[in-house]
Amino acid sequence: MRLILALCLSLLAFPALAVQPDEVLPDPALEARARAISQLLRCPVCQGENIDDSNADISRDLRLLVRERLVAGDSDDAVIDFVVDRYGEFVLFEPRATGSNLVLWLAGPGMLLLGGIAAFAFLRRRAAQQTEALSAEEEARLKEILKE
């Protein structure tokens, strides 16, 4: 029974944090800031992972760069700006809503609004076409059916 339990526990996938012990800052406040910033930055190699979780060499370099800038006294925004200046906005998991990115940010809601307007116009036009007046013969038949 113990062997089965040990085997089941060994099969569980535990998240492997990529941050190495030699990267951890001695100041817990700076380390917390570094971790928070690392969660916002995408690994240029893995593309689906943040640099905090990635084992790629470039992610290690970026983690060290973030910590180096924090130790130098940069604010969180200054560190992110420094990384973006060096690697481009691709490294941000949430790109900024400025410049050409503004078109992408507004395209979704704009298309939803246009689709809603088109659907509303279609339904109004369709409803107007279906409300034709009944002929005298149809009205008489309707009255006959409703009496029963």
Backbone as a ProteinNet text record, in pm:
[ID]
protein_1_A
[PRIMARY]
MRLILALCLSLLAFPALAVQPDEVLPDPALEARARAISQLLRCPVCQGENIDDSNADISRDLRLLVRERLVAGDSDDAVIDFVVDRYGEFVLFEPRATGSNLVLWLAGPGMLLLGGIAAFAFLRRRAAQQTEALSAEEEARLKEILKE
[TERTIARY]
82.5	0	86.9	193	283.9	352.6	384.4	449.9	356	230	132	114.3	106.7	93	215.2	333.3	456.2	460.1	415.5	413.2	313.9	196.2	96.3	146.5	210.4	263.7	376.9	454.9	565.7	516.4	395.6	341.2	277.1	251.9	194.2	294.7	244.3	332.6	337.7	451.3	470.8	533.1	489.3	548.5	694.7	778.9	920.3	947.8	978	1008	1148	1160.3	1285.8	1383.9	1338.2	1427	1527	1653	1760.2	1793	1843.4	1876.2	1977.5	2068.3	2167.3	2108.4	1985	1920.5	1841.9	1806.1	1718.6	1790.5	1719.7	1775.8	1765.1	1861.9	1855.8	1743	1703.5	1595.4	1460.6	1376.2	1248.5	1155.9	1160.2	1074	1117.4	1247.6	1297.1	1270.8	1284.3	1258.7	1111.8	1021.8	878.8	849.3	912.9	894.7	948.9	1065.2	1125.3	1033.5	974.5	882.8	758.3	706.4	587.3	616.4	731.5	770.1	792.6	855.2	883.5	755.7	647.1	520.2	459.6	499.4	444.4	521.9	640	726.7	725.7	709.7	704.5	845.7	867.6	994.7	999.7	1102.9	1111.3	1127.2	1176.6	1195.7	1069.7	1018.4	902.7	772.5	758.8	645.7	516.1	499.3	377.6	401.1	523.7	558.4	614.9	597.4	662.8	807.8	889.2	1031.3	1055.5	959.7	972.4	961.8	884.2	860.6	946.2	1008	1082.2	1224.6	1270.1	1407.1	1503.8	1457.3	1542.9	1652.5	1766.3	1879.9	1845.4	1768.8	1732.3	1644.3	1560.5	1476.3	1560.9	1661.4	1752.6	1820.4	1865.8	1930.3	1833.2	1708.8	1609.8	1578.3	1569.8	1546.5	1660.7	1783	1899.5	1898.8	1859.8	1853.2	1749.4	1632.7	1527.6	1579.5	1643.9	1695.1	1806.9	1889.8	1999.3	1944.2	1840.1	1780.5	1711.7	1647.7	1582.7	1685	1795.4	1902.2	1961	1964.2	2015.9	1921.5	1799.3	1706.6	1596	1583.5	1477.2	1340.1	1239.3	1101.2	1056.1	942.7	890.7	865.5	805.4	778.1	906.5	1007.9	1135.9	1202.2	1190.4	1248.1	1176.1	1043.7	966.8	997.3	1005.8	1040	1178.6	1273.4	1408.7	1406.5	1333	1325.3	1252.6	1145.7	1071.2	1157.3	1234.2	1323.9	1426.2	1470.1	1572.8	1516.4	1399.1	1345.5	1215.3	1157.4	1032.8	911.1	794.2	671	627.3	690.3	655.5	674.8	767.8	794.5	687.2	595.3	486.9	370.6	321.7	203.4	80.1	76.4	-34.4	21.5	22.8	79.1	6.3	78.7	22.7	-78.4	-179.7	-283.6	-246	-136.7	-89.4	-42.2	-36.3	17.2	-58.6	17	-46.2	-120.7	-84	-156.7	-297.9	-319.6	-451.8	-555.3	-513.6	-603.1	-646.6	-552.6	-584.7	-674.4	-650.3	-732.2	-875.6	-893	-1026.3	-1097.9	-1026.9	-1088.8	-1195.4	-1169.3	-1266.5	-1396.6	-1390.6	-1515.7	-1583.7	-1505.9	-1564.3	-1640	-1582.1	-1649.9	-1775.1	-1768.4	-1886.4	-1998	-1962.8	-2061.5	-2121.2	-2038.5	-2088.6	-2178	-2139.9	-2222.4	-2356.3	-2356.8	-2482	-2573.3	-2515.8	-2594.8	-2652.6	-2571	-2617.7	-2729	-2714.2	-2817.3	-2946.3	-2935.6	-3053.7	-3126.1	-3052.7	-3113.5	-3178.8	-3113.4	-3169.9	-3300.1	-3300.7	-3421.1	-3535.1	-3503.9	-3607.6	-3669.1	-3583.4	-3630.6	-3714.9	-3670.8	-3743.4	-3879.4	-3884.1	-4009.2	-4106.7	-4055.4	-4141.7	-4202.2	-4130.2	-4179.7	-4286.3	-4279.9	-4371.1	-4503.1	-4517.8	-4640.8	-4733.6	-4759.9	-4854	-4995.9	-5084	-5223.3	-5291.1	-5383.2	-5457.8	-5568.7	-5595.6	-5707.4	-5837.9	-5947.2	-6077.9	-6109.5	-6072.9	-6096.5	-6015.3	-5889.3	-5802.9	-5852.1	-5901.4	-5954.8	-6078.1	-6163.8	-6283.8	-6245.2	-6149.3	-6102.2	-6041.3	-5966.5	-5905	-6011.3	-6112.9	-6221.4	-6292.7	-6310.6	-6376.9	-6294.7	-6163.9	-6074.7	-6072.7	-6069.5	-6062.4	-6191.3	-6305.8	-6433.2	-6439.3	-6375.6	-6383	-6307.5
-119.7	0	126.1	122	237.9	258.5	148.9	157.8	222.1	184.2	242.9	391.1	427.4	567.9	648.2	592.8	660.9	677.4	574.4	580.9	686.9	691.6	792.5	933.8	953.1	1085.4	1125.7	1030.4	1063.5	1098.9	1054	1084	1221.9	1281.9	1416	1515.3	1606.5	1707.4	1828.9	1853	1970.2	2079.3	2204	2311.6	2334	2337.5	2361	2509.4	2578.1	2720	2736	2820.9	2834.6	2926.2	3003.8	3096.4	3015.9	3037.4	2964.4	3032.6	2956.5	3017	3131.6	3124.8	3231.4	3359.9	3353.2	3472	3548.8	3484.5	3543.6	3658	3770.4	3887.6	3871	3924	3910.6	3992.9	4101.5	4185.8	4127.7	4082.9	4021.4	4116.1	4244.1	4340.1	4352.4	4362.3	4369.5	4239.4	4127.4	3997.9	3985.8	4033	4029.8	4117.4	4234.6	4321.7	4255	4189.4	4121.1	4009.4	3934.8	3826.6	3882.8	3993.4	4054.1	4102.3	4163.5	4209.8	4090.7	3986.2	3867.8	3799.7	3812.5	3754.1	3829.7	3954.6	4037.8	4023.9	3964.5	3958.2	3818.6	3813.4	3687.6	3642.9	3513	3458.2	3468.1	3530.1	3541.8	3407.7	3306	3174.6	3089.3	3079.8	2992.9	3053.6	3181.7	3261.8	3238.2	3126.5	3102.6	3108.6	3128.2	3130.4	3266.8	3302.2	3423.9	3389.3	3490.4	3463.9	3402.2	3413.7	3355.1	3203.3	3150.6	3006.1	2938.5	3014.8	2958	2918.8	2807.4	2761.2	2803.1	2878.8	2920.2	3014.8	3010.4	3095.3	3243.9	3281.8	3422.7	3467.2	3376.9	3411.7	3433.5	3350.8	3370.4	3506.4	3539.8	3669.5	3784.5	3768.6	3873	3883.7	3770.2	3773.7	3846.1	3814.5	3881.3	4030.5	4065.1	4205.5	4280.5	4219.4	4282.5	4307.3	4207.3	4220.9	4325.4	4328.2	4426.2	4568.9	4590.3	4723.3	4763.1	4667	4697.4	4734.2	4662.1	4693.1	4830.3	4868.1	5000	5112.3	5077.1	5179.2	5216.4	5144.2	5175	5138.3	5211.2	5177.8	5059.4	5000.7	4887.6	4926.8	5043.7	5090.4	5116.4	5168.5	5195.2	5064.4	4961.5	4830.6	4774	4779.9	4726.7	4806.2	4938.9	5021.7	4986.1	4960.3	4923.6	4793.3	4693.3	4564.5	4579.8	4659.8	4680.5	4754.6	4853	4924.5	4830.5	4734	4642.6	4529	4473.5	4354.7	4378.5	4496.3	4525.5	4489.9	4534.6	4512.4	4367.8	4284.9	4143	4075.9	4126.1	4061.8	4092	4181.8	4211.8	4116.1	4053.2	3968.8	4052.9	4174.6	4266.8	4390.9	4390.9	4505.6	4634.6	4742.3	4873.5	4917.3	4988.8	5037.2	5174.8	5181	5306.2	5280	5383.7	5373.2	5274	5191.2	5094.3	4985.8	4962.3	4863.8	4910.6	5040.5	5094.3	5042.8	5026.2	4971.4	4830.7	4749.3	4612.6	4610.6	4700	4706.1	4747.3	4836.7	4887.8	4806	4720.8	4644.9	4548.1	4479.1	4382.7	4448	4546.1	4612.4	4682.4	4737.3	4803.3	4704.8	4587.6	4485.6	4435.4	4421.4	4379.6	4483.3	4609.4	4716.5	4716.9	4705	4701.3	4580.4	4466.7	4346.5	4363.6	4426.4	4451.9	4545.1	4649.5	4743.6	4673.1	4590.7	4518.7	4420.1	4349.2	4254.7	4327.6	4440	4518.9	4566.6	4618.5	4666.8	4551.8	4437.1	4320.8	4276.7	4267.8	4222.8	4323.3	4451.6	4554	4545	4530.1	4520.6	4394	4285.2	4158.4	4167.1	4230.9	4244.8	4334	4437.4	4527.9	4456.2	4364.1	4290.2	4187.7	4138.5	4032.9	4085.9	4213.2	4268.7	4322.7	4243	4282.6	4269.5	4352.2	4347.7	4221.5	4168.3	4050.2	4090.1	4001.9	4027.8	4005.3	4048.3	4032.5	3885.3	3803.9	3659.3	3598.7	3642.8	3592.1	3637.7	3762	3812	3732.9	3701.4	3623.2	3483.4	3424.3	3290	3295.2	3400.3	3416.3	3431.1	3509.2	3526	3394.9	3318	3187.4	3092.5	3092.9	3004.2	3046.5	3176.7	3224.6	3201.3	3191.1	3165.9	3024.5	2930.9	2790.5	2762.4
0	0	0	78.5	82.7	-51.5	-116.6	-246.9	-349.3	-346.6	-438.1	-409.8	-282.5	-245.1	-290.3	-269.3	-311.1	-462.5	-534.8	-680.5	-729.2	-667.8	-705.8	-678.7	-564.8	-531.5	-625.2	-669	-758.9	-899.1	-931.7	-1063.6	-1071.9	-957.6	-958	-1013.9	-1093.4	-1152.9	-1061	-1005.3	-921.2	-1005.5	-990	-1069.7	-1031.2	-1130.5	-1106.2	-1126.8	-1021.9	-1034.5	-1091.1	-1189.1	-1260.5	-1189.5	-1093.2	-1024.6	-941.6	-970.9	-902.4	-769	-673.3	-543.4	-552	-649.8	-661.5	-719	-770.1	-824.2	-718.1	-610.9	-509.8	-438.4	-428.9	-361.1	-209.1	-135.2	11.2	74.7	10.2	61.7	16.4	109.9	71	-5.7	24.1	-46.8	-192.8	-216.3	-354.3	-428.6	-360	-423.4	-462.9	-376.5	-408.6	-530.5	-537.4	-653.5	-779.3	-767.5	-882.5	-931.8	-838.4	-877.3	-945.4	-894.1	-953.3	-1095.9	-1115.7	-1249.3	-1342.1	-1289.5	-1370.6	-1418.5	-1342.9	-1384.6	-1503.5	-1521.9	-1629.9	-1760.4	-1754.8	-1872.2	-1933.6	-2065.9	-2140.9	-2178.9	-2173.3	-2218.6	-2370.9	-2427.3	-2573.5	-2644.2	-2574.1	-2634.9	-2619.8	-2498.2	-2469.9	-2517.1	-2511.3	-2556.5	-2480	-2413.5	-2338.6	-2188.8	-2148.1	-2006.6	-1970	-1844.4	-1799.2	-1763.8	-1746	-1722.9	-1585.4	-1494.7	-1362.2	-1368.1	-1462.3	-1473.2	-1578.9	-1664.9	-1777.1	-1737	-1793	-1768.7	-1879.1	-1976.3	-2087.3	-2037.1	-2104.2	-2065.3	-2073.2	-2177.6	-2191.5	-2074.7	-2024.1	-1909.6	-1785.3	-1768.2	-1655	-1666.8	-1786.3	-1807.5	-1777	-1818.9	-1792.2	-1643	-1573.9	-1429	-1357.9	-1400.1	-1340.1	-1372.2	-1494.8	-1535	-1451.9	-1431.3	-1350.1	-1209.4	-1149.6	-1013.3	-1006.3	-1109.5	-1115.1	-1119.8	-1200.7	-1211.4	-1080.6	-1012.3	-884.6	-778.4	-775.2	-678.8	-708.5	-836.5	-875	-835.1	-792.9	-745.1	-841.5	-952.1	-1049.1	-993	-1037.1	-1000.5	-1086.4	-1051.5	-1128	-1273.5	-1292.9	-1428.8	-1506.8	-1439.3	-1506.2	-1548.9	-1466.2	-1500.8	-1622.8	-1622.2	-1735	-1861.2	-1850.1	-1965.6	-2020.1	-1930.6	-1972.3	-2052.5	-2003.5	-2072.5	-2205.9	-2208.1	-2332.5	-2434.3	-2390.2	-2482.2	-2543.9	-2467.4	-2514.4	-2599.3	-2562.9	-2628.8	-2705.7	-2694.5	-2764.2	-2680.3	-2726.1	-2650.7	-2651.3	-2732.3	-2737.5	-2601.6	-2520.6	-2391.7	-2287.8	-2317.9	-2223.5	-2246.7	-2138.9	-2152.4	-2179.9	-2130.5	-2155	-2224	-2358.2	-2430.6	-2395	-2403.3	-2369.7	-2474.9	-2432.9	-2524	-2576.8	-2650.4	-2709.5	-2851.6	-2931.2	-3066.2	-3151.9	-3224.1	-3313.7	-3236.8	-3111.3	-3030.9	-2998.6	-3002	-2972	-3072.6	-3197	-3299.5	-3259.7	-3212.5	-3171.7	-3048.5	-2954.7	-2834.2	-2866.7	-2964.1	-2996	-3102.9	-3175.8	-3284.5	-3232.7	-3126.3	-3073.2	-3030.2	-2939.1	-2900.7	-3018.6	-3111.9	-3229.1	-3316.6	-3338.8	-3418.8	-3348.1	-3216.7	-3140.2	-3153.8	-3145	-3159.8	-3299.9	-3403.6	-3540.8	-3563.9	-3508.8	-3521.4	-3452.7	-3336.1	-3264.9	-3342.5	-3401.3	-3480.8	-3603.5	-3670.1	-3788.4	-3750.9	-3640.1	-3596.2	-3561.1	-3493.6	-3457.4	-3583.3	-3681	-3805.3	-3880.9	-3885.9	-3955.4	-3890.6	-3757.2	-3687.3	-3701	-3698.7	-3715.9	-3856.5	-3956.2	-4094.1	-4112.9	-4053.4	-4064.8	-3994.6	-3879.3	-3806	-3882.5	-3947.9	-4024.9	-4144.9	-4204.2	-4319.7	-4280.9	-4160.8	-4118.3	-4063.1	-4043.8	-3984.9	-4092.6	-4195.3	-4298.5	-4242	-4290	-4243.8	-4297.2	-4217	-4258.2	-4355.1	-4447.4	-4539.4	-4463.9	-4520.9	-4456.3	-4435.4	-4531.4	-4521.6	-4406.9	-4393	-4285.6	-4148.6	-4140.4	-4013.4	-3971.9	-4066.1	-4035.8	-3987.2	-4052.1	-4012.1	-3872.3	-3841.8	-3710.4	-3601.9	-3627.4	-3530.2	-3506.8	-3612.8	-3601.7	-3515	-3533.4	-3456.1	-3309.8	-3283.3	-3145.3	-3068	-3133.9	-3068.5	-3013.3	-3079.6	-3038.9	-2917.4
[MASK]
++++++++++++++++++++++++++++++++++++++++++++++++++++++++++++++++++++++++++++++++++++++++++++++++++++++++++++++++++++++++++++++++++++++++++++++++++++

